[in-house]
Coordinates of C-alpha atoms in Angstrom, one line a residue:
Chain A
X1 CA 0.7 37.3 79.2
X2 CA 0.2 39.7 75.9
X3 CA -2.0 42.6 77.5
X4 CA -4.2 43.8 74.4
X5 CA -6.8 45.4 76.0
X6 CA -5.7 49.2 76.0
X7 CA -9.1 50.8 75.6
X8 CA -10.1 48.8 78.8
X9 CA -7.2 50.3 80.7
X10 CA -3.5 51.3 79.5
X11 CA -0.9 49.8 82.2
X12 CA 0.5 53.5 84.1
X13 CA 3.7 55.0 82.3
X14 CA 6.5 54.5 84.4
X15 CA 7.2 57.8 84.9
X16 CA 3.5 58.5 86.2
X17 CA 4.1 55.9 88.3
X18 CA 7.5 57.3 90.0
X19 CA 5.5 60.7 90.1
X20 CA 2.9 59.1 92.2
X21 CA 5.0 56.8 94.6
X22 CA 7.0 59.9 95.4
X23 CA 3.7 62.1 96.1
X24 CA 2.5 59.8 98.5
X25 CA 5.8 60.1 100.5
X26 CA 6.1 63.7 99.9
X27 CA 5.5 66.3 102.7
X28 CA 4.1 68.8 100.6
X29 CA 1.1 66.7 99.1
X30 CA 0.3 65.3 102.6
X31 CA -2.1 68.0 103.2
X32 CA -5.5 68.6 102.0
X33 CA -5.2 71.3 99.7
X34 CA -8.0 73.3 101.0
X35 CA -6.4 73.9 103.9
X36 CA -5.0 77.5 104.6
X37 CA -2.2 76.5 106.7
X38 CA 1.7 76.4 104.6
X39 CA 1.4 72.6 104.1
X40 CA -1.5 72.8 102.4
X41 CA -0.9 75.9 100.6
X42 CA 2.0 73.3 99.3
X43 CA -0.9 70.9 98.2
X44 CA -2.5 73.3 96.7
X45 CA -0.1 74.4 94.5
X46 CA 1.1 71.6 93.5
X47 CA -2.5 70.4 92.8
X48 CA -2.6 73.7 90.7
X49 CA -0.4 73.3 89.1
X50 CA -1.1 70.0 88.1
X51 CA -4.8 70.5 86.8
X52 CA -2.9 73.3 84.6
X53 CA -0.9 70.8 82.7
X54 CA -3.8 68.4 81.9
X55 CA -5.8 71.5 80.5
X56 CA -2.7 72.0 78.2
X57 CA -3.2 68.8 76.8
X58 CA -7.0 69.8 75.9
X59 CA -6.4 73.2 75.1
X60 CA -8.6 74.6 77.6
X61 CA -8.4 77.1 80.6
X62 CA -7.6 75.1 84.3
X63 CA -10.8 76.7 85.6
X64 CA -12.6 75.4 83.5
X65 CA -11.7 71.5 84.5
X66 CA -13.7 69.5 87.5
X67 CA -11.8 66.7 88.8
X68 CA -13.7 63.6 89.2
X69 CA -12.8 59.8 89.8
X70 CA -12.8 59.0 85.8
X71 CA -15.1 59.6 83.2
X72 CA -18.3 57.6 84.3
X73 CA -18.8 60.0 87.0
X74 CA -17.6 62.9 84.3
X75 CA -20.2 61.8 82.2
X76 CA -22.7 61.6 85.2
X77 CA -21.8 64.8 86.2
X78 CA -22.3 66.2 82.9
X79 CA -25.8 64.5 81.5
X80 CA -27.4 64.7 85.2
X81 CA -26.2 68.0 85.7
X82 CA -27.0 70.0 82.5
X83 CA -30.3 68.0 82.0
X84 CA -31.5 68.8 85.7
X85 CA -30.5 72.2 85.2
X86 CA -31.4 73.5 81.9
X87 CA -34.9 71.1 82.9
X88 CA -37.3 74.0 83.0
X89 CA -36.2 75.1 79.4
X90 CA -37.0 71.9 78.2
X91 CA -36.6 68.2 78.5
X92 CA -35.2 66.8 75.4
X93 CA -32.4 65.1 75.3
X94 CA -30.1 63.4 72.3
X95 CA -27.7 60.3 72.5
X96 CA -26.6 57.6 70.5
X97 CA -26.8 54.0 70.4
X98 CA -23.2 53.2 70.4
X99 CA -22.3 55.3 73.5
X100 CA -20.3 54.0 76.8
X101 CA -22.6 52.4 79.0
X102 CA -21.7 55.3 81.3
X103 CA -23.8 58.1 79.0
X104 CA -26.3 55.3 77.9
X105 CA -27.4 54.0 81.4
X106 CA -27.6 57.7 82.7
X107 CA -30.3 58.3 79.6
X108 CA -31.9 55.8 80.3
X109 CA -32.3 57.1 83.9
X110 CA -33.4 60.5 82.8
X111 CA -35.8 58.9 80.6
X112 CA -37.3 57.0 83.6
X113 CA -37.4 60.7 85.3
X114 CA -39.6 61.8 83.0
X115 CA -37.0 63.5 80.1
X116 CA -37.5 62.3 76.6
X117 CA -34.5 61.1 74.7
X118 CA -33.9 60.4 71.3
X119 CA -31.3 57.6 70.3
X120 CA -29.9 57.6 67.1
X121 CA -28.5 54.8 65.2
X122 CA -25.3 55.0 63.7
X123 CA -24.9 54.2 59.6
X124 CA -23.5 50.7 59.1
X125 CA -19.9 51.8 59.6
X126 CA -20.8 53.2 63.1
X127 CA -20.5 56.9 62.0
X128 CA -23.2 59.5 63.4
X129 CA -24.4 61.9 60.7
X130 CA -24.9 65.3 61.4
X131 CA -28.2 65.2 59.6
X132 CA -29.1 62.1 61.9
X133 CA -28.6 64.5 64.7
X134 CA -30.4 67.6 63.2
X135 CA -33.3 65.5 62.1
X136 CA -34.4 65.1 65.6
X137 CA -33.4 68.2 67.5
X138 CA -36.7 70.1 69.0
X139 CA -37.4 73.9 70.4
X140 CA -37.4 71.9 73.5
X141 CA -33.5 70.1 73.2
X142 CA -31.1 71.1 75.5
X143 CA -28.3 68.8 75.3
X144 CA -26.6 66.3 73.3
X145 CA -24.2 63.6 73.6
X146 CA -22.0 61.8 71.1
X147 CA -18.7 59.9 72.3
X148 CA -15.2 61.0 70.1
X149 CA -13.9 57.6 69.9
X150 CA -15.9 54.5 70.1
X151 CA -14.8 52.1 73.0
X152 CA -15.7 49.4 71.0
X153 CA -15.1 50.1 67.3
X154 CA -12.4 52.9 67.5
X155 CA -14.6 55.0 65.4
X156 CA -14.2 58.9 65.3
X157 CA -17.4 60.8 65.7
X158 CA -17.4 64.3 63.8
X159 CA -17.5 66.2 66.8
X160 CA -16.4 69.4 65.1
X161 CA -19.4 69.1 62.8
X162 CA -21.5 68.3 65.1
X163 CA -20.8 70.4 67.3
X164 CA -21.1 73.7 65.2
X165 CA -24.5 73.1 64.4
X166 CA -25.7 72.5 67.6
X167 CA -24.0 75.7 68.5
X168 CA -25.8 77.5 66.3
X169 CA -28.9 76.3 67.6
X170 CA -27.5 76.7 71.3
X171 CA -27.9 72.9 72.3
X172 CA -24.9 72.1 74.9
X173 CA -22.8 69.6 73.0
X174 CA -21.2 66.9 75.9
X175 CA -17.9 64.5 74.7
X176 CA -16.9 61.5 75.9
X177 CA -13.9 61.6 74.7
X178 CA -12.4 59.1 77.4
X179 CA -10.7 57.2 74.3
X180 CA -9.2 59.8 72.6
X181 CA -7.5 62.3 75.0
X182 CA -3.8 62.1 74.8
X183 CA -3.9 59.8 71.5
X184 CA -5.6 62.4 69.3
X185 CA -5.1 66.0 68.9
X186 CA -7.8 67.6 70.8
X187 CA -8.1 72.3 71.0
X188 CA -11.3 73.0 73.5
X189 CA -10.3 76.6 72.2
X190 CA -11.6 75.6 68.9
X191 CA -13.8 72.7 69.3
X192 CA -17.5 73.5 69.6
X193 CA -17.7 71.6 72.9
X194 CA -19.4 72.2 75.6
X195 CA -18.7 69.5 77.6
X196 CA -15.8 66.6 77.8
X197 CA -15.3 63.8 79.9
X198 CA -12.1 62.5 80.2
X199 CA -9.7 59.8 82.4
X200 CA -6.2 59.3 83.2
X201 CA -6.1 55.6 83.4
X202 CA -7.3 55.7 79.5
X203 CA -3.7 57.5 78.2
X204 CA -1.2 55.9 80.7
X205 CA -2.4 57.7 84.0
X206 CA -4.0 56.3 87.5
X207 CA -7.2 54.9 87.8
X208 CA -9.7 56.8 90.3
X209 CA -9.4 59.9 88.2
X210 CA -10.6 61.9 85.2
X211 CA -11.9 65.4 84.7
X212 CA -14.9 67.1 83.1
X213 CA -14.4 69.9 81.0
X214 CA -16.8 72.9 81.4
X215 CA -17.0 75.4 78.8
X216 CA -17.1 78.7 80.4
X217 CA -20.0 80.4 78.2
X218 CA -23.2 81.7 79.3
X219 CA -26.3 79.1 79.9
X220 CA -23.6 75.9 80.2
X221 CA -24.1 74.9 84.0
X222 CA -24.8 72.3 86.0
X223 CA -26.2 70.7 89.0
X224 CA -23.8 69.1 91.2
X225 CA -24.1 65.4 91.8
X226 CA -22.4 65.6 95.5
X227 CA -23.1 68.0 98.2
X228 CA -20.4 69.0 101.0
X229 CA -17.2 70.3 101.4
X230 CA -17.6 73.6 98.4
X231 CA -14.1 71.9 96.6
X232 CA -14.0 73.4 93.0
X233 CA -16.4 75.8 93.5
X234 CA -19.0 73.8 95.0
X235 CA -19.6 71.6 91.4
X236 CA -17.5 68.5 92.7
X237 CA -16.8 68.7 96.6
X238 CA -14.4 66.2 98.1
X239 CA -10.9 66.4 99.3
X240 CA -8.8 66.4 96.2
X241 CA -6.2 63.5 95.7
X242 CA -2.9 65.5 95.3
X243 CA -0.5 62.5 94.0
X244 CA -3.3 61.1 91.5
X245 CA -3.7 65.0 90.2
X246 CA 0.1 64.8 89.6
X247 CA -0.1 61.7 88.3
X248 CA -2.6 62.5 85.8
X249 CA -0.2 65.6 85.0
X250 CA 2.4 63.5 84.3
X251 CA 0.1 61.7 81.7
X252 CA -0.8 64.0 80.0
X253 CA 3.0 66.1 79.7
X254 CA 3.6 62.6 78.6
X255 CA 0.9 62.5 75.8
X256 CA 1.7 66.0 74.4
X257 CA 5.3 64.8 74.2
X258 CA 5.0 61.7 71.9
X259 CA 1.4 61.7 70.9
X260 CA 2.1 61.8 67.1
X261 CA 5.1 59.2 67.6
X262 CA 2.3 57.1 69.7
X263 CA -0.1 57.0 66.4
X264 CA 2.5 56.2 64.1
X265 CA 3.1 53.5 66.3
X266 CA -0.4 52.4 67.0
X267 CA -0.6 52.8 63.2
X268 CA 2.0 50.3 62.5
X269 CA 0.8 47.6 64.5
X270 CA -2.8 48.1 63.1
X271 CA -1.7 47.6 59.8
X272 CA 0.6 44.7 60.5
X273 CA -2.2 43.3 62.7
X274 CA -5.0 43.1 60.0
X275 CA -2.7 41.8 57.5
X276 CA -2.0 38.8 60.2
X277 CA -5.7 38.2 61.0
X278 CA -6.6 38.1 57.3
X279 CA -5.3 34.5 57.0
X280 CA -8.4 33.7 57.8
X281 CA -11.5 33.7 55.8
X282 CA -14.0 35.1 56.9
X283 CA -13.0 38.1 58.9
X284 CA -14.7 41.5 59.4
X285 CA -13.3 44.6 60.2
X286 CA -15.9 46.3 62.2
X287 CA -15.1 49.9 62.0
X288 CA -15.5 52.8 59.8
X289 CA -12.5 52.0 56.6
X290 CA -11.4 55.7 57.4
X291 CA -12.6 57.5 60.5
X292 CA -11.3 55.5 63.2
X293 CA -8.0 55.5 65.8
X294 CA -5.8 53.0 64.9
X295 CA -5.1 51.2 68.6
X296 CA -8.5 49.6 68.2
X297 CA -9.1 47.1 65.9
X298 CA -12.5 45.2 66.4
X299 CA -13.1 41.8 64.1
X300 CA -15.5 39.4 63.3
X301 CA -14.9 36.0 61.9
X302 CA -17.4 33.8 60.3
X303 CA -18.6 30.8 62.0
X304 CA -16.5 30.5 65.0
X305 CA -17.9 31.5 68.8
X306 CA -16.6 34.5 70.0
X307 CA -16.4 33.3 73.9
X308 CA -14.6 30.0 72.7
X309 CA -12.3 32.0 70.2
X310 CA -11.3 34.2 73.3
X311 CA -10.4 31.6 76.0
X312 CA -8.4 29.4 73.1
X313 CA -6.3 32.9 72.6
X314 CA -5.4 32.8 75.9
X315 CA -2.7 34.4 77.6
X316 CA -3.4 36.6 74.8
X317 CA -5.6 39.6 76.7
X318 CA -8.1 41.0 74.3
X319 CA -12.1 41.9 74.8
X320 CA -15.3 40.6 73.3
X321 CA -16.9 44.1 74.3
X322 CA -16.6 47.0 76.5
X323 CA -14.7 46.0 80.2
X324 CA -17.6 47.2 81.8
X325 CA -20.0 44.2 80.2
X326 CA -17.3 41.8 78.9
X327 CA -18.5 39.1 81.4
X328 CA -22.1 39.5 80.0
X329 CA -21.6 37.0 77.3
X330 CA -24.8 39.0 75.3
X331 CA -23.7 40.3 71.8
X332 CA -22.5 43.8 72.1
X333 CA -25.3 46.0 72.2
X334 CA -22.4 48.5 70.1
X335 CA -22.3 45.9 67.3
X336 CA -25.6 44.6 67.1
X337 CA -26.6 48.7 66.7
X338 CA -24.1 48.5 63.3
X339 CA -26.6 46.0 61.8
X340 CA -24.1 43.2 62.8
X341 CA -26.4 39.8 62.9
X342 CA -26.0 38.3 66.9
X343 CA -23.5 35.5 65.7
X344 CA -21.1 38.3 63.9
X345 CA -21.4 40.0 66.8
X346 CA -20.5 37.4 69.0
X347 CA -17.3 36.6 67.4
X348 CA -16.3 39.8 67.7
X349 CA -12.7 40.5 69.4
X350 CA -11.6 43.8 70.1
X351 CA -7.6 44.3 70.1
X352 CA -6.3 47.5 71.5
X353 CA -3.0 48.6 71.8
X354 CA -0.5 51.2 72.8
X355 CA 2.6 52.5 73.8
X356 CA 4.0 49.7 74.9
X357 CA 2.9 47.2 72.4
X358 CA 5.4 45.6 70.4
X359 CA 5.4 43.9 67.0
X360 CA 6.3 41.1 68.9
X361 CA 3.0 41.1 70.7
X362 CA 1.3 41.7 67.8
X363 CA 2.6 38.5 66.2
X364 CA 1.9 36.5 69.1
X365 CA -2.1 37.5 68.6
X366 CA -2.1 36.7 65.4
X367 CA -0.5 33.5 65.8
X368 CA -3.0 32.8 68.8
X369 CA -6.4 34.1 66.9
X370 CA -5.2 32.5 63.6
X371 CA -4.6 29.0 65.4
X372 CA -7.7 29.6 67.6
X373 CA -10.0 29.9 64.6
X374 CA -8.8 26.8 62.6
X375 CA -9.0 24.7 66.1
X376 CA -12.8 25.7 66.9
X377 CA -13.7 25.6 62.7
X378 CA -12.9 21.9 62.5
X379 CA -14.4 20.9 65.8
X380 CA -17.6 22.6 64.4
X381 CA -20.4 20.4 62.8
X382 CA -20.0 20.6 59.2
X383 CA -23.0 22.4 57.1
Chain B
X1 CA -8.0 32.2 89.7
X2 CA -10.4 34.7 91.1
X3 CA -13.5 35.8 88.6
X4 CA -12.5 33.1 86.3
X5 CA -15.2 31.8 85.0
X6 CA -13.8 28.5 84.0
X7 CA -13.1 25.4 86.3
X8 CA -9.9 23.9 86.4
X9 CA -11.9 20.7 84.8
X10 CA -13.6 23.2 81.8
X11 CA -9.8 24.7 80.8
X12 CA -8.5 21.0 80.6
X13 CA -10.6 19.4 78.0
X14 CA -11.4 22.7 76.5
X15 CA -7.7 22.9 75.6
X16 CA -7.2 18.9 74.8
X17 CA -10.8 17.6 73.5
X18 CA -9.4 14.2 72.8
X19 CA -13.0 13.2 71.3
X20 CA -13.0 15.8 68.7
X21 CA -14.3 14.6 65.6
X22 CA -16.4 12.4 63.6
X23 CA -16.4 8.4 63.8
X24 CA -16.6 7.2 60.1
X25 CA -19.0 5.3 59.0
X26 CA -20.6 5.1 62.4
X27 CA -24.0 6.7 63.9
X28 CA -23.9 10.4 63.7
X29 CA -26.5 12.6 65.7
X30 CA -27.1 16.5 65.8
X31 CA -29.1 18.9 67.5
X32 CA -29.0 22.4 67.3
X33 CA -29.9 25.9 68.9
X34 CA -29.2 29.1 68.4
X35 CA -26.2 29.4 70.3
X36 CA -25.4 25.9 70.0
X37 CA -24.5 23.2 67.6
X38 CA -23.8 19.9 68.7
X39 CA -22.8 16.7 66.6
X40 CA -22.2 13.3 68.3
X41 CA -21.2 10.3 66.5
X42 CA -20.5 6.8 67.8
X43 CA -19.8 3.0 66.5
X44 CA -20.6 -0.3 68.7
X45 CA -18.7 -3.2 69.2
X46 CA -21.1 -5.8 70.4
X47 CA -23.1 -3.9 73.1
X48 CA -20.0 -1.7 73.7
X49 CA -19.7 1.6 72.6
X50 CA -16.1 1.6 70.8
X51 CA -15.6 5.0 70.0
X52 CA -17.4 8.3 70.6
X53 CA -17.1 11.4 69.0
X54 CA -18.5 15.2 69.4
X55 CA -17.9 18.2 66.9
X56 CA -19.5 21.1 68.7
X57 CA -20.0 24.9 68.0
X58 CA -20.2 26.6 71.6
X59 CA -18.9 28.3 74.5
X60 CA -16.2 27.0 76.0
X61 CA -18.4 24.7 78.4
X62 CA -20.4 23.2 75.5
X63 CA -17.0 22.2 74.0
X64 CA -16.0 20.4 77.4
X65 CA -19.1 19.3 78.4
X66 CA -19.1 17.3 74.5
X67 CA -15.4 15.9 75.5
X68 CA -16.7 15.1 79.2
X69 CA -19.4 13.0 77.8
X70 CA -17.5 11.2 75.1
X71 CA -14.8 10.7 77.6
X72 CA -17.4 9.4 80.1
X73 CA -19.4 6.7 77.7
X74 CA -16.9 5.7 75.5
X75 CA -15.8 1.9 76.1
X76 CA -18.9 1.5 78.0
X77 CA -22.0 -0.3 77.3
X78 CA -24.2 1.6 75.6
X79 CA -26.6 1.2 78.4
X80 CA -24.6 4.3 80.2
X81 CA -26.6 6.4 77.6
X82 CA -29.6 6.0 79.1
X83 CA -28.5 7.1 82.9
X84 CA -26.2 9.3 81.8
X85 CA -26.8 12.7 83.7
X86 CA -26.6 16.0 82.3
X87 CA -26.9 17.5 85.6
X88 CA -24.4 15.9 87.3
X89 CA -21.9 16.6 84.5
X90 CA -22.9 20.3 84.7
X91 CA -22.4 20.6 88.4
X92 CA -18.6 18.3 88.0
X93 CA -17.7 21.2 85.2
X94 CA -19.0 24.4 87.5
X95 CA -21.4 25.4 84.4
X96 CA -23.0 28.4 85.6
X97 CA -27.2 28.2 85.9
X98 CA -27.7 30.8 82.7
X99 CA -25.7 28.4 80.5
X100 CA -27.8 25.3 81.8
X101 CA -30.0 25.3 78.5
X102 CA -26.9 24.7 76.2
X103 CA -26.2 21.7 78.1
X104 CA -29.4 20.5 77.5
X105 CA -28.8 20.4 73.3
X106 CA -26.1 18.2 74.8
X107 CA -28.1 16.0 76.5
X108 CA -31.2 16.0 73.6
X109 CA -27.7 14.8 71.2
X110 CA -27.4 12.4 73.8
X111 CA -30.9 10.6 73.8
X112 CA -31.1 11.3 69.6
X113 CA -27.9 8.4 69.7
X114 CA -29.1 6.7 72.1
X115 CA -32.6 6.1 69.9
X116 CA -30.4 6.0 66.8
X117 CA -28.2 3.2 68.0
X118 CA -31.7 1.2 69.2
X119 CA -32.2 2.0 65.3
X120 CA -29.3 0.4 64.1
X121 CA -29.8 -2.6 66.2
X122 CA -33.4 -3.2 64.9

């Protein structure tokens, strides 16, 4: 099996991994860290000590973080939250088309409850201009939310640009940036962010958790989605998993350490991968030609179907769209919001890769999309 | 394999469509949708139909449902055409109930050779 499907998941470092296994055996994270006995003083600590590291990697304050179970429940906490409580300044609300079904979905809940969104529509190379997003603020806005990296695409938003205006305007700006912590430079110190959503099992950590950033600046609150227990200050109760904290420590100490030898190498095997797939006519790089992160690469090939171009690549592990749809077999609702036609989009394949991707690997895709393509091209009905 | 959502059946003649192709100089039907694209091609000998081809543009089950067919009829008389069910075939290959129209391009491809070889024969 050649696992290409990074942005879905990255397999766990093996170093987070040892971190983990020994935390679940360990005496001092057997306890629930809100305890005020010594063993759970212990958990706490380590716990601590742990959420300090992961705000390292974003450049942000510990107290500022809220664990969660991974970023749909960070971007839950973050859209729900702010919109319920900023609701009596106003109920308008900003998002793209292109977003994680995780941000879209919860709009689209809002908008049932009454809030008015506004969706905006990426250019053709999926970028969101910051005039797209000025056109439509209102007196009334009070938060808006534009992923880093696309899932889908790889494409890079302009958060920084964004971000200033709103601040000027004093909109809360929310992140997803679940692709692009730990594989892109990211400083919350200097970033006009308000909010970011994050998980560990995106840059080499466990699944099961993730972490919303809060920025600590007057009028950014929210409204808690859980009730019970008064864990990190009441905004995410629930006993906190020690080993997956350290684990998602280990991540990130990881990322800060060989993030800019991980995009060279994701860089690398981007390059050598498109020069493979362009044996064959017909392909489409669907991406911005600039403003994207290299360990995605998302193509579409002329006249071949995507869903039979996938199962002839197997044991080659790559996505027709995001994890969380992929067995919906309906063009990506990403894609199609490019301008892509429903048969471009259909053929689309995303690769993504990392760490431990080798040229090797790489070859072996391009071998297997390559040999896919001409297979289903001459079993299709001539023009 | 848990969640697959291919039968055994569906990865076999997907992988080895033995029938892929066109039958030269023989009857060639097609019938298309949007999603689908479907060719079939056939040539008698006497009331038996010799060879059977498909060329086919679909999801992995169009593309074995096509070789499942040919595979079915082929050195048969070509009166199997006329009883040859769709549904069965479907229900054999574990085609799930959303894909069930695609199958049915197949079987209008079916009926279009059926009439075509009648046409031949006249």
């Amino acid at each position: 099996m050649i696992y290409l499907d990074y942005a879905a998941t990255t397999p766990v470092d093996p170093s987070v991994a040892a971190v983990i296994t020994e935390a679940m055996a360990n005496a001092h994270t057997l306890a629930n860290p809100s305890a005020v006995h010594l063993a759970g003083r212990q958990s706490a600590a380590l716990s601590e000590a742990g959420v300090e590291t992961v705000a390292s990697l974003l450049g942000c304050a510990a107290r500022d973080l809220i664990l969660t179970s991974g970023a749909t429940e960070a971007d839950n906490l973050a859209i729900q939250g702010v919109a319920r409580w900023r609701a009596d300044r106003g109920r308008h609300l900003v998002t793209s088309r292109t977003e994680h079904k995780a941000v879209t979905d919860v709009f689209s809940k809002l908008e049932r409850e009454g809030f008015t969104v506004s969706w905006l529509t990426p250019d053709a190379n999926g970028l969101i201009q910051i005039d797209a997003v000025r056109e439509v603020l209102r007196d009334d806005t009070q938060l808006v939310s534009i992923m880093h990296v696309n899932n889908e695409t790889g494409v890079i938003q302009d958060i920084a640009g964004i971000g200033e205006m709103l601040r000027e305007r004093d909109i809360l700006f929310h992140v997803d940036a679940a692709q692009s912590v730990g594989k892109l430079d990211i400083d919350l110190e200097s970033l006009p962010v308000d909010l970011m959503s994050i998980a560990a099992h995106k840059f080499y950590g466990p699944k099961g958790i993730g972490a919303l950033y809060v920025a600590d600046r007057p009028g950014c609150q929210l409204e808690p989605l859980f009730y019970g227990g008064g864990q990190q200050r009441g905004r995410r109760p629930g006993t906190l998993p020690v080993p997956l904290i350290l684990g998602f420590a280990k991540a990130a100490e990881i990322a800060m350490e060989r993030m800019t030898d991980d995009l060279k190498h994701v860089t690398g095997l981007h390059d050598r991968l498109l020069t493979g797939l362009q044996q064959s006519a017909g392909l489409h790089v669907n991406s911005h030609p600039q403003s994207h992160y290299p360990g995605i690469l998302n193509v579409s090939i002329d006249a071949v179907e995507g869903e039979s171009l996938l199962l002839g690549m197997e044991p080659v592990c790559v996505a027709t769209g995001s994890a969380c749809n992929s067995r919906n077999q309906e063009p990506s609702y990403v894609l199609r919001a490019l301008g892509l036609s429903d048969a471009q989009a259909q053929s689309a394949v995303r690769f993504s890769f990392g760490r431990f991707t080798t040229e090797q690997d790489i070859d072996a895709a391009i071998d297997a999309h390559v040999t896919s393509v001409a297979r289903l091209r001459a079993l299709k009905p001539r023009a | 394999m848990m969640n697959d959502p291919y039968s055994s059946v569906v990865r076999r003649l997907f992988a080895n469509p033995k029938h892929g192709g066109v039958v030269d100089g023989g009857v060639v039907v097609r019938r298309q949708a949007s999603d689908v694209d479907i060719e079939l091609s056939a040539a008698m000998q006497g009331e038996i139909l010799k060879t059977v081809r498909f060329r086919a543009y679909g999801c992995p089950h169009v593309l074995a449902a096509s070789e499942a067919l040919c595979e079915a009829v082929e050195g048969h008389p070509r009166a199997v055409l006329a009883s040859f069910g769709i549904h069965g075939l479907a229900q054999e290959l574990g085609v799930p109930v959303e894909k069930t129209g695609r199958l049915l391009i197949l079987e209008d491809a079916l009926r279009a050779l059926n009439f075509a070889l009648d046409g031949r024969n006249v």
